[in-house]
Coordinates of C-alpha atoms and ligand atoms in Angstrom, one line a residue:
X1 CA -12.3 -1.7 22.9
X2 CA -9.6 0.2 22.5
X3 CA -6.6 -0.5 20.5
X4 CA -3.1 1.4 20.2
X5 CA -1.6 0.9 17.0
X6 CA 1.9 1.3 15.2
X7 CA 3.3 1.3 11.4
X8 CA 6.6 1.5 10.7
X9 CA 6.9 -1.0 7.7
X10 CA 9.0 2.0 5.5
X11 CA 9.5 5.6 5.8
X12 CA 6.3 6.6 8.0
X13 CA 6.4 6.8 11.9
X14 CA 2.7 6.0 12.6
X15 CA 0.1 5.8 15.5
X16 CA -3.2 5.6 15.6
X17 CA -5.7 4.8 18.7
X18 CA -9.1 3.4 17.5
X19 CA -11.8 3.0 20.5
X20 CA -14.7 0.2 19.2
X21 CA -15.6 2.5 15.6
X22 CA -14.3 5.5 16.3
X23 CA -10.8 6.3 15.2
X24 CA -9.7 8.7 17.8
X25 CA -5.9 9.8 16.6
X26 CA -3.8 8.9 13.8
X27 CA -0.7 10.4 13.7
X28 CA 1.4 10.4 10.7
X29 CA 5.3 11.2 10.8
X30 CA 7.2 10.7 7.3
X31 CA 10.4 10.3 6.3
X32 CA 9.9 11.3 2.5
X33 CA 11.9 14.6 2.2
X34 CA 15.1 12.7 3.6
X35 CA 15.0 9.9 1.3
X36 CA 14.1 12.0 -1.6
X37 CA 17.5 13.3 -1.7
X38 CA 18.0 9.8 -2.0
X39 CA 15.9 9.1 -5.3
X40 CA 14.5 6.2 -2.6
X41 CA 14.0 4.8 0.6
X42 CA 17.6 4.4 2.4
X43 CA 16.5 1.7 5.0
X44 CA 19.4 2.4 7.7
X45 CA 18.1 5.6 7.6
X46 CA 14.5 4.8 7.9
X47 CA 15.4 2.8 11.1
X48 CA 17.4 5.4 12.5
X49 CA 14.6 7.8 12.0
X50 CA 12.3 5.3 13.0
X51 CA 13.9 5.0 16.8
X52 CA 14.1 9.5 16.8
X53 CA 10.0 9.5 15.9
X54 CA 8.6 6.7 17.7
X55 CA 8.0 7.7 21.5
X56 CA 7.1 11.4 20.2
X57 CA 4.6 9.8 17.7
X58 CA 3.0 7.5 20.4
X59 CA 2.7 10.1 22.9
X60 CA 0.9 12.5 20.4
X61 CA -1.4 9.9 19.2
X62 CA -1.9 9.0 22.9
X63 CA -2.9 12.8 23.7
X64 CA -4.6 14.0 20.8
X65 CA -6.8 10.4 21.3
X66 CA -7.0 12.3 25.3
X67 CA -6.5 8.6 26.7
X68 CA -4.0 7.3 28.9
X69 CA -1.6 3.7 28.4
X70 CA -4.1 2.3 31.0
X71 CA -6.7 2.9 28.5
X72 CA -5.5 0.3 25.9
X73 CA -6.9 -3.4 25.6
X74 CA -4.9 -4.1 23.4
X75 CA -1.2 -3.2 20.8
X76 CA -1.6 -3.7 17.3
X77 CA 1.9 -3.7 15.2
X78 CA 3.3 -3.8 11.3
X79 CA 5.1 -7.4 12.0
X80 CA 5.6 -7.7 7.9
X81 CA 6.1 -6.9 5.1
X82 CA 8.3 -4.3 4.8
X83 CA 12.0 -3.5 5.5
X84 CA 13.4 -5.5 8.7
X85 CA 15.0 -2.9 10.6
X86 CA 12.0 -0.8 10.1
X87 CA 9.5 -3.4 11.2
X88 CA 12.0 -3.9 14.0
X89 CA 11.4 -0.9 15.5
X90 CA 7.6 -0.9 15.9
X91 CA 7.5 -4.1 17.0
X92 CA 9.7 -3.6 20.1
X93 CA 8.1 -0.4 21.2
X94 CA 4.5 -2.6 21.3
X95 CA 5.9 -5.4 22.4
X96 CA 7.7 -3.2 25.1
X97 CA 4.1 -1.5 25.7
X98 CA 2.5 -5.5 25.5
X99 CA 4.6 -6.5 28.1
X100 CA 4.6 -3.3 30.6
X101 CA 1.0 -3.1 30.7
X102 CA 0.1 -7.0 30.2
X103 CA -2.3 -6.5 27.1
X104 CA -1.9 -8.6 23.6
X105 CA 0.1 -8.2 21.3
X106 CA -2.0 -8.3 18.0
X107 CA 0.6 -8.5 14.7
X108 CA -0.8 -7.2 11.7
X109 CA 0.2 -7.7 8.1
X110 CA 0.9 -4.5 5.8
X111 CA -1.2 -5.1 2.5
X112 CA -4.1 -6.5 4.8
X113 CA -4.1 -3.7 6.5
X114 CA -4.0 -1.8 3.6
X115 CA -7.1 -3.5 2.5
X116 CA -9.2 -3.1 6.1
X117 CA -8.0 0.7 5.6
X118 CA -11.7 0.6 3.3
X119 CA -13.3 -0.3 5.8
X120 CA -13.4 3.4 7.4
X121 CA -15.6 4.1 4.0
X122 CA -17.8 1.0 4.4
X123 CA -18.0 -2.8 5.3
X124 CA -15.9 -4.8 3.6
X125 CA -18.5 -7.4 1.9
X126 CA -17.6 -10.9 0.8
X127 CA -16.2 -12.6 -1.9
X128 CA -14.1 -9.4 -2.3
X129 CA -11.4 -8.8 -4.7
X130 CA -9.1 -6.6 -3.7
X131 CA -6.2 -4.6 -6.0
X132 CA -3.2 -3.5 -3.7
X133 CA -1.0 -1.7 -5.2
X134 CA 1.9 0.2 -3.6
X135 CA 5.9 1.1 -3.9
X136 CA 6.9 -2.5 -2.8
X137 CA 3.9 -4.5 -4.1
X138 CA 1.2 -4.9 -6.9
X139 CA -1.1 -8.1 -5.7
X140 CA -4.6 -9.3 -6.5
X141 CA -5.9 -10.8 -3.2
X142 CA -9.4 -13.0 -3.7
X143 CA -11.3 -13.1 -0.2
X144 CA -13.8 -15.8 0.0
X145 CA -14.8 -14.1 3.2
X146 CA -13.4 -12.3 5.9
X147 CA -10.0 -12.6 7.2
X148 CA -9.4 -15.7 4.3
X149 CA -6.9 -14.1 2.0
X150 CA -5.5 -15.4 -1.1
X151 CA -3.3 -14.3 -4.0
X152 CA -4.3 -15.2 -7.3
X153 CA -2.1 -12.7 -8.8
X154 CA 1.0 -10.8 -8.2
X155 CA 4.2 -8.6 -9.9
X156 CA 7.1 -11.2 -11.0
X157 CA 9.3 -8.3 -10.7
X158 CA 8.7 -4.6 -9.8
X159 CA 6.2 -3.1 -8.3
X160 CA 4.1 -0.6 -9.7
X161 CA 4.8 2.4 -7.6
X162 CA 8.4 1.3 -7.7
X163 CA 7.8 1.7 -11.6
X164 CA 6.6 5.3 -11.4
X165 CA 9.4 6.3 -8.7
X166 CA 11.9 5.0 -11.4
X167 CA 10.1 6.8 -14.4
X168 CA 9.7 10.1 -12.6
X169 CA 13.7 10.0 -11.9
X170 CA 14.8 9.4 -15.4
X171 CA 12.3 12.2 -16.1
X172 CA 13.5 14.5 -13.7
X173 CA 11.0 14.5 -11.9
X174 CA 10.6 14.8 -7.9
X175 CA 10.5 11.6 -5.4
X176 CA 8.7 9.5 -4.7
X177 CA 7.2 9.6 -8.5
X178 CA 3.5 9.3 -8.4
X179 CA 2.1 12.0 -7.6
X180 CA 4.2 13.9 -10.5
X181 CA 3.7 11.7 -12.9
X182 CA -0.2 11.7 -12.1
X183 CA -0.2 15.8 -12.4
X184 CA 1.5 16.0 -15.9
X185 CA 0.2 13.8 -17.3
X186 CA -2.8 15.4 -17.4
X187 CA -1.5 17.7 -19.5
X188 CA -0.4 15.6 -21.9
X189 CA -0.6 13.3 -24.9
X190 CA -0.4 9.8 -25.7
X191 CA 2.3 10.4 -28.4
X192 CA 5.0 7.7 -27.2
X193 CA 4.5 4.1 -27.9
X194 CA 5.3 1.7 -24.9
X195 CA 4.7 -2.0 -24.7
X196 CA 1.8 -3.3 -22.9
X197 CA 3.6 -6.2 -21.0
X198 CA 1.8 -9.6 -20.0
X199 CA -1.3 -8.4 -21.7
X200 CA -4.0 -10.9 -22.4
X201 CA -1.6 -14.0 -21.3
X202 CA -4.1 -15.7 -18.7
X203 CA -2.8 -14.7 -15.8
X204 CA -3.3 -12.1 -13.3
X205 CA 0.2 -11.4 -13.0
X206 CA 2.3 -8.0 -13.6
X207 CA 5.4 -7.2 -14.7
X208 CA 6.8 -3.6 -14.5
X209 CA 10.0 -3.9 -14.9
X210 CA 10.4 -4.2 -18.9
X211 CA 7.8 -0.9 -19.4
X212 CA 10.3 1.1 -16.7
X213 CA 13.3 -0.4 -19.1
X214 CA 11.2 0.5 -22.8
X215 CA 10.9 3.8 -21.1
X216 CA 14.3 5.2 -19.7
X217 CA 15.8 3.4 -23.2
X218 CA 13.2 5.7 -25.3
X219 CA 14.3 8.9 -23.1
X220 CA 18.1 8.3 -23.4
X221 CA 17.7 8.0 -27.4
X222 CA 15.8 10.9 -28.2
X223 CA 18.8 12.8 -25.6
X224 CA 21.3 11.1 -27.9
X225 CA 19.7 12.1 -31.0
X226 CA 19.2 15.7 -29.6
X227 CA 15.5 15.7 -29.1
X228 CA 13.5 17.1 -26.9
X229 CA 11.6 14.6 -24.3
X230 CA 8.1 15.8 -24.0
X231 CA 7.4 15.4 -20.3
X232 CA 3.9 15.3 -20.2
X233 CA 3.8 13.2 -22.9
X234 CA 5.8 10.8 -22.0
X235 CA 3.9 10.9 -18.3
X236 CA 0.5 10.5 -20.2
X237 CA 2.0 7.8 -22.6
X238 CA 3.4 5.9 -19.3
X239 CA 0.8 6.2 -17.3
X240 CA -2.0 4.7 -19.7
X241 CA 0.2 1.7 -20.0
X242 CA 0.9 1.5 -16.4
X243 CA -2.5 2.0 -15.4
X244 CA -4.0 -0.4 -18.0
X245 CA -2.2 -3.8 -17.0
X246 CA -3.5 -3.3 -13.7
X247 CA -7.2 -2.3 -14.3
X248 CA -7.4 -4.8 -17.3
X249 CA -6.4 -7.8 -14.8
X250 CA -8.4 -6.8 -12.0
X251 CA -11.6 -6.7 -14.8
X252 CA -9.9 -10.6 -16.0
X253 CA -10.7 -11.4 -12.6
X254 CA -14.0 -9.7 -11.5
X255 CA -15.2 -11.9 -14.3
X256 CA -13.4 -14.8 -13.8
X257 CA -14.2 -15.1 -9.7
X258 CA -18.1 -13.5 -10.6
X259 CA -17.1 -10.9 -8.3
X260 CA -19.0 -8.1 -6.9
X261 CA -17.1 -5.9 -4.2
X262 CA -13.7 -4.3 -5.2
X263 CA -11.6 -2.6 -3.3
X264 CA -8.2 -0.7 -4.3
X265 CA -5.7 0.4 -1.8
X266 CA -2.1 1.3 -1.5
X267 CA -0.2 4.6 -1.7
X268 CA -0.7 3.9 -5.9
X269 CA -4.5 4.1 -5.1
X270 CA -4.5 7.6 -4.7
X271 CA -3.4 8.0 -8.7
X272 CA -6.5 10.1 -10.4
X273 CA -6.0 7.9 -13.7
X274 CA -6.2 4.3 -11.5
X275 CA -9.8 5.5 -9.8
X276 CA -11.6 6.9 -13.0
X277 CA -10.8 4.2 -14.9
X278 CA -11.7 1.8 -12.0
X279 CA -14.7 3.8 -11.4
X280 CA -15.9 3.4 -15.2
X281 CA -15.0 -0.4 -15.7
X282 CA -16.7 -1.4 -12.4
X283 CA -19.6 1.3 -13.2
X284 CA -20.2 -0.8 -16.8
X285 CA -20.0 -4.4 -14.7
X286 CA -22.3 -2.8 -12.2
X287 CA -19.3 -4.3 -9.6
X288 CA -19.3 -2.3 -6.3
X289 CA -15.9 -0.5 -5.9
X290 CA -14.3 1.0 -2.4
X291 CA -11.2 3.3 -2.3
X292 CA -9.6 4.8 0.3
X293 CA -10.1 8.6 1.3
X294 CA -6.3 10.1 0.3
X295 CA -5.4 10.3 3.6
X296 CA -5.7 6.6 4.0
X297 CA -4.3 5.5 1.3
X298 CA -0.2 6.2 2.3
X299 CA 1.1 4.0 5.2
X300 CA -0.6 5.1 8.2
X301 CA -1.1 3.4 11.7
X302 CA -5.5 3.7 11.7
X303 CA -5.4 1.0 9.1
X304 CA -3.5 -1.2 11.2
X305 CA -5.7 -0.3 13.9
X306 CA -9.1 -1.5 12.1
X307 CA -7.4 -4.8 10.9
X308 CA -5.8 -5.0 14.6
X309 CA -9.9 -4.7 16.6
X310 CA -10.9 -7.5 13.9
X311 CA -8.1 -10.0 14.5
X312 CA -8.5 -8.7 18.5
X313 CA -12.3 -9.9 18.1
X314 CA -11.0 -13.1 16.9
X315 CA -8.4 -13.3 19.5
X316 CA -5.6 -13.9 16.8
X317 CA -2.5 -12.8 19.0
X318 CA 1.1 -13.6 19.3
X319 CA 3.6 -14.6 21.7
X320 CA 6.1 -11.4 23.2
X321 CA 8.9 -13.8 21.1
X322 CA 7.2 -12.9 17.7
X323 CA 9.9 -11.4 15.4
X324 CA 9.4 -9.5 12.3
X325 CA 9.2 -10.8 8.5
X326 CA 9.9 -8.7 5.9
X327 CA 9.0 -11.4 3.5
X328 CA 5.3 -12.1 5.1
X329 CA 3.4 -14.1 2.8
X330 CA -0.5 -12.1 3.1
X331 CA -1.8 -16.0 3.3
X332 CA 0.4 -17.0 6.6
X333 CA -1.0 -14.1 8.6
X334 CA -1.7 -16.2 11.0
X335 CA 1.5 -18.1 11.4
X336 CA 3.9 -16.1 13.5
Ligands
LIG401 O1 1.7 2.0 -0.2 P1 2.8 3.5 -0.2 O2 2.6 4.6 0.9 O3 4.3 2.7 0.4 C1 5.1 1.9 0.1 O4 4.8 0.7 -0.6 O5 6.3 2.2 0.3 O6 3.0 4.0 -1.8 C2 3.7 4.5 -2.2 C3 4.3 4.5 -3.9 C4 5.2 5.2 -4.3 O7 5.5 4.1 -5.1 C5 4.9 6.5 -5.1 O8 5.4 7.0 -6.3 C6 3.2 6.0 -5.4 O9 3.1 5.1 -3.8 N1 2.1 6.8 -5.4 C7 1.6 6.9 -7.0 C8 0.7 8.3 -6.4 N2 1.0 8.2 -4.8 C9 1.4 8.0 -4.6 N3 1.4 6.4 -7.6 C10 0.9 6.9 -8.4 N4 0.1 8.2 -8.7 C11 0.2 8.5 -7.7 N5 -1.0 9.4 -7.2

């Protein structure tokens, strides 16, 4: 079975080829540098750049895998959630190929694909708890069995990655803010006092908007007083609180649901402190933890191919009339 997968949900244009369990190619063209000048992703610019890149990226993936379109058994594509215009470009490309080559079209949920990226490390074992942390999402997903998703906690406002990016901006750091904050935090001390939102509130929900506002207000008030902001210390103080929230909620859910297998995924799963804290806590609890390799934490089509293959085996495909769904809930991944 050979799957061609496409991902264009945000600012990466990607195409991967998966043959049985072997990833033959995974080409990722990122738009990050273009969006960096605006301090965030500009949706209209993202769609235009996907249009420019999609054919080039597909051809490169086929060439690098040494296969032709005639060898492909199914076309998997991210259908949502994401930026509607960006999703549309990938979906139209996949639909066109599925129609021309008369092969199934497999619509893939972006966050579910992030979870299944961990299957490149080792087979997923159920029941499983997934912590999904990215620029647009912060969710705890309980999976009783394969392809069964239940959101038990989610952010009530901002996503954790979005919070990293906004805090980085007020500190004058580059976009996206996760990596510079993560690096500077290693040199800083937790000298600034910041609140811990939704701490011990008895839910698995998250909140990052208050923390973001607190950092922004603190930085502005220090500047108004003519005091210099110690950027490494601010990064360390912020990161400690931001990561504590996801770790604490995940640990609570592990205990309440009697979980033995945990996966972490999404762009923020690249965070070194999150990896360290989750490893420590899971080791203490005797829980098996899987974190994707760094190449697979950001958006890519390899993860779409992995889940696409699983859906193909289960016979889950969609008609060519299927539309992009920017707000697709992971629990509805079979509803087209
Ligand atoms: O999953 P992803 O690639 O795409 C979107 O959801 O858009 O996640 C991107 C997010 C950005 O907010 C970025 O700042 C964050 O992941 N990120 C990190 C780190 N590396 C990337 N956040 C914290 N620490 C990191 N090392």
